[in-house]
Amino acid sequence: MTPIAATPQPMTGLILSGGGARAAYQVGVLAAIADLLPNAECNPFPVIVGTSAGAINAVSLACGALHFGEAIRQLTAVWQGFHTHQVYRSDWPGVLHQASRFIGHSLLGLGGQVPVALLDNSPLGELLQDKLDFSGISAAVRARRLRAVAVTAFGYESGQAVTFYQGRATIDPWFRHRRVGVPTRLSLQHLLASASIPLIFPPVKINREYFGDGAVRQSAPISPALHLGATRVLVIGVSSNPQGEQANSVVVRPRNVKPPSLAQISGHMLNSTFIDSLEGDIELLERLNQMSRLIPQELHPRGLGLKPVEVLVVSPSQSVDEIAARHRHELPLALRAFLRGPGATRTSGAGVLSYLLFESGYCSELIELGYQDAMAQKTELSNFLGLVQPLRAQGDSLTVHEALGYPGRQPHELG
């Protein structure tokens, strides 16, 4: 009798997309997952991939992969306590100095080879240096609690999306059209490069090239996780347009056509950078999955990557722009004055604001929304991660959500 071959265990990958302050939503989803786990200390994601602000969350998880629940608590506490001045200079001297440097360098050609942008994000570097212990990545890999973690940045000279990854030595680098995978020891510079939104934050030099936000020209955001060995992926997005919603909706024609403000234009550009490529990649992967299921197993071509990849997406159920508009008063006065001209402080320009509003009220509401959205998909998440969810008895330890101080509150009650 021929023995039945054991079915290989699925390798779960976590995809954390970019989106500036919108990435607070991801933290809420992760807090819900930690509460669903039978053992919150075990990392359920052997492969973690992040881009832009999602890269910061990804590396934070990887650094604490030996104690997943504690890593989530620390990450949530940081996002709940965020203030804009911890990410970029938002005081009058800082804003005016950076604006004058930007105008002088970009329009007048002054300033030599020093990279400049609209905002000075040096406080972010100081914060990450203080909060992250990169040695935790190596420790988690050695303990086999983590297979690999990766962050993607865009090379301004090469025009390539470069995925820097740290993990098992058996993972081979990859070379595709305008996207490559490079093994390295991740550092603060990789995170700052991946999160450097073009024109808003300055590029970062790594080795011999300047890099910016990894979402730029990232045509296949899910691909790095598959290269690193993931066979199923959980995608935590930051778009409040669920997959397929717009395709089935009625076209609404505006009655009063006004010229778009600079903030509106910038908001759409940021959305196209951070959201469109991810949603397109998810749609493509789902179509490939459908094609793969139609081909008999014995006829599957080898090496063409047609094996189905299970995908689960969690994304905001409410408009993130509207949430940002409700919290625009939290923006520091100097930055409010600086952004008033382009229209970012108006409701119509809240798209830009949703990426830049690193304030506790806004971030806390996004965290709570992420938690509630994930819990609304509790069954799907439990099945996807293969969890057996026991009921907590009275007197058990607090969940991550309860330990952070707001059990049972609804998003509109925060702030």
Coordinates of C-alpha atoms in Angstrom, one line a residue, residues 13-216:
G13 CA 2.6 35.9 4.6
L14 CA 1.5 39.3 5.9
I15 CA 1.3 42.2 3.5
L16 CA 1.3 45.7 5.1
S17 CA 0.8 48.4 2.5
G18 CA 1.9 52.0 2.6
G19 CA -0.2 55.0 3.4
G20 CA 1.4 57.3 6.0
A21 CA -0.8 57.9 9.0
R22 CA -3.4 55.5 7.5
A23 CA -1.1 52.6 8.6
A24 CA -2.6 53.0 12.1
Y25 CA -5.5 51.0 10.8
Q26 CA -3.2 48.0 10.3
V27 CA -2.3 48.1 14.0
G28 CA -5.9 47.6 15.0
V29 CA -6.3 44.6 12.7
L30 CA -3.1 43.1 14.2
A31 CA -4.4 43.7 17.7
A32 CA -7.6 41.8 16.8
I33 CA -5.5 38.9 15.4
A34 CA -3.4 38.8 18.6
D35 CA -6.7 38.5 20.6
L36 CA -7.9 35.6 18.3
L37 CA -4.7 33.6 18.8
P38 CA -4.8 30.7 21.3
N39 CA -1.3 31.8 22.3
A40 CA -0.7 35.5 21.6
E41 CA 3.1 35.1 22.0
C42 CA 3.4 32.9 18.9
N43 CA 4.0 34.8 15.6
P44 CA 1.4 33.6 13.1
F45 CA 3.2 35.2 10.1
P46 CA 6.5 33.5 9.1
V47 CA 6.8 36.0 6.2
I48 CA 6.2 39.7 6.8
V49 CA 6.4 42.3 4.0
G50 CA 5.8 46.0 4.3
T51 CA 6.0 49.2 2.2
S52 CA 6.3 52.8 3.4
A53 CA 4.6 53.2 6.8
G54 CA 3.6 49.5 6.5
A55 CA 7.4 48.8 6.4
I56 CA 7.7 50.4 9.8
N57 CA 4.9 48.2 11.2
A58 CA 6.3 45.1 9.5
V59 CA 9.8 45.6 11.0
S60 CA 8.4 46.4 14.4
L61 CA 6.6 43.0 14.3
A62 CA 9.7 41.2 13.1
C63 CA 11.8 42.8 15.8
G64 CA 9.3 41.4 18.4
A65 CA 8.5 38.1 16.6
L66 CA 9.6 36.1 19.6
H67 CA 6.8 37.7 21.6
F68 CA 4.1 38.6 19.1
G69 CA 1.5 39.8 21.6
E70 CA 3.9 42.1 23.4
A71 CA 5.1 43.5 20.0
I72 CA 1.5 44.4 19.1
R73 CA 1.0 46.1 22.5
Q74 CA 4.1 48.2 22.1
L75 CA 3.3 49.1 18.5
T76 CA -0.3 50.1 19.4
A77 CA 0.9 52.2 22.3
V78 CA 3.2 54.1 20.0
W79 CA 0.5 54.8 17.4
Q80 CA -2.0 55.8 20.1
G81 CA 0.4 58.3 21.5
F82 CA 1.5 59.7 18.2
H83 CA 1.9 63.4 17.6
T84 CA 2.9 65.0 14.3
H85 CA 6.1 66.5 15.7
Q86 CA 7.4 63.0 16.4
V87 CA 7.3 62.2 12.6
Y88 CA 8.2 65.6 11.0
R89 CA 8.9 69.2 12.0
S90 CA 5.6 70.9 12.5
D91 CA 6.6 74.0 14.4
W92 CA 6.8 77.4 12.8
P93 CA 10.6 77.6 12.5
G94 CA 10.8 74.0 11.2
V95 CA 8.0 74.5 8.6
L96 CA 9.3 77.8 7.4
H97 CA 12.9 76.7 7.2
Q98 CA 12.0 73.5 5.2
A99 CA 9.7 75.4 2.9
S100 CA 12.4 78.0 2.1
R101 CA 15.0 75.3 1.5
F102 CA 12.6 73.4 -0.8
I103 CA 11.8 76.5 -2.9
G104 CA 15.5 77.6 -3.0
H105 CA 16.6 74.1 -4.0
S106 CA 13.8 73.1 -6.4
L107 CA 13.1 76.5 -8.1
L108 CA 16.3 78.4 -7.8
G109 CA 18.8 75.6 -7.9
L110 CA 20.4 76.6 -4.5
G111 CA 21.7 74.2 -1.9
G112 CA 24.0 71.9 -3.9
Q113 CA 23.5 68.1 -3.6
V114 CA 21.6 68.1 -0.3
P115 CA 18.3 66.3 -0.8
V116 CA 15.3 68.3 0.4
A117 CA 11.5 68.0 0.5
L118 CA 8.5 69.8 1.8
L119 CA 8.8 68.3 5.3
D120 CA 11.7 67.5 7.5
N121 CA 11.2 63.9 8.9
S122 CA 14.3 63.7 11.0
P123 CA 12.2 63.3 14.2
L124 CA 10.9 60.0 12.7
G125 CA 14.4 58.7 12.5
E126 CA 15.0 59.5 16.2
L127 CA 11.8 57.9 17.2
L128 CA 12.5 54.6 15.3
Q129 CA 16.1 54.5 16.6
D130 CA 14.7 54.7 20.1
K131 CA 11.9 52.2 19.7
L132 CA 13.3 49.4 17.5
D133 CA 15.8 46.7 18.4
F134 CA 16.9 45.3 15.0
S135 CA 18.7 42.4 16.7
G136 CA 15.3 40.9 17.4
I137 CA 15.0 40.0 13.7
S138 CA 18.1 37.8 13.8
A139 CA 17.0 36.2 17.1
A140 CA 13.5 35.4 15.6
V141 CA 15.0 33.9 12.5
R142 CA 17.4 31.7 14.5
A143 CA 14.5 30.5 16.7
R144 CA 12.5 29.7 13.6
R145 CA 9.7 32.1 14.6
L146 CA 10.3 34.1 11.5
R147 CA 11.3 33.1 8.0
A148 CA 11.9 36.5 6.5
V149 CA 10.9 40.2 6.8
A150 CA 11.1 42.6 3.8
V151 CA 10.7 46.2 3.1
T152 CA 10.5 47.8 -0.4
A153 CA 12.1 51.1 -1.5
F154 CA 12.3 52.8 -4.9
G155 CA 15.7 53.5 -6.5
Y156 CA 15.6 57.0 -8.1
E157 CA 18.6 56.2 -10.3
S158 CA 17.8 52.6 -11.3
G159 CA 14.1 53.1 -11.5
Q160 CA 13.6 49.7 -9.7
A161 CA 11.5 48.7 -6.8
V162 CA 14.1 47.0 -4.6
T163 CA 12.9 44.7 -1.8
F164 CA 15.5 44.5 0.9
Y165 CA 14.9 41.3 3.0
Q166 CA 16.4 39.6 6.0
G167 CA 15.7 36.0 6.7
R168 CA 16.8 32.4 6.2
A169 CA 20.0 31.9 4.2
T170 CA 18.2 29.5 1.9
I171 CA 16.1 32.3 0.3
D172 CA 17.4 33.2 -3.1
P173 CA 17.4 36.8 -4.5
W174 CA 15.1 37.5 -7.4
F175 CA 15.3 39.6 -10.5
R176 CA 12.2 40.7 -12.4
H177 CA 11.4 43.6 -14.7
R178 CA 12.0 46.7 -12.5
R179 CA 11.7 44.8 -9.3
V180 CA 14.5 42.9 -7.5
G181 CA 15.0 41.2 -4.1
V182 CA 18.2 41.9 -2.2
P183 CA 19.3 40.0 0.9
T184 CA 20.7 42.3 3.6
R185 CA 20.7 43.1 7.3
L186 CA 17.8 45.6 7.7
S187 CA 18.6 48.9 9.3
L188 CA 17.0 52.2 10.1
Q189 CA 18.0 53.6 6.7
H190 CA 16.0 51.0 4.9
L191 CA 12.9 52.0 6.9
L192 CA 13.4 55.7 6.3
A193 CA 13.9 55.1 2.6
S194 CA 10.8 53.0 2.2
A195 CA 8.7 55.6 4.0
S196 CA 10.1 58.6 2.1
I197 CA 7.0 59.8 0.2
P198 CA 8.2 61.6 -2.9
L199 CA 8.5 65.4 -2.5
I200 CA 7.0 65.3 1.0
F201 CA 9.9 63.5 2.7
P202 CA 13.6 63.6 1.5
P203 CA 15.1 60.5 -0.3
V204 CA 17.6 58.4 1.7
K205 CA 21.0 57.2 0.4
I206 CA 21.7 53.4 0.7
N207 CA 25.1 52.4 -0.6
R208 CA 25.5 54.3 -3.9
E209 CA 21.8 55.2 -4.7
Y210 CA 19.1 57.4 -3.3
F211 CA 15.8 55.6 -2.5
G212 CA 12.3 56.8 -1.9
D213 CA 8.9 55.4 -1.0
G214 CA 8.6 51.8 -2.0
A215 CA 5.0 52.2 -3.3
V216 CA 6.3 54.2 -6.3

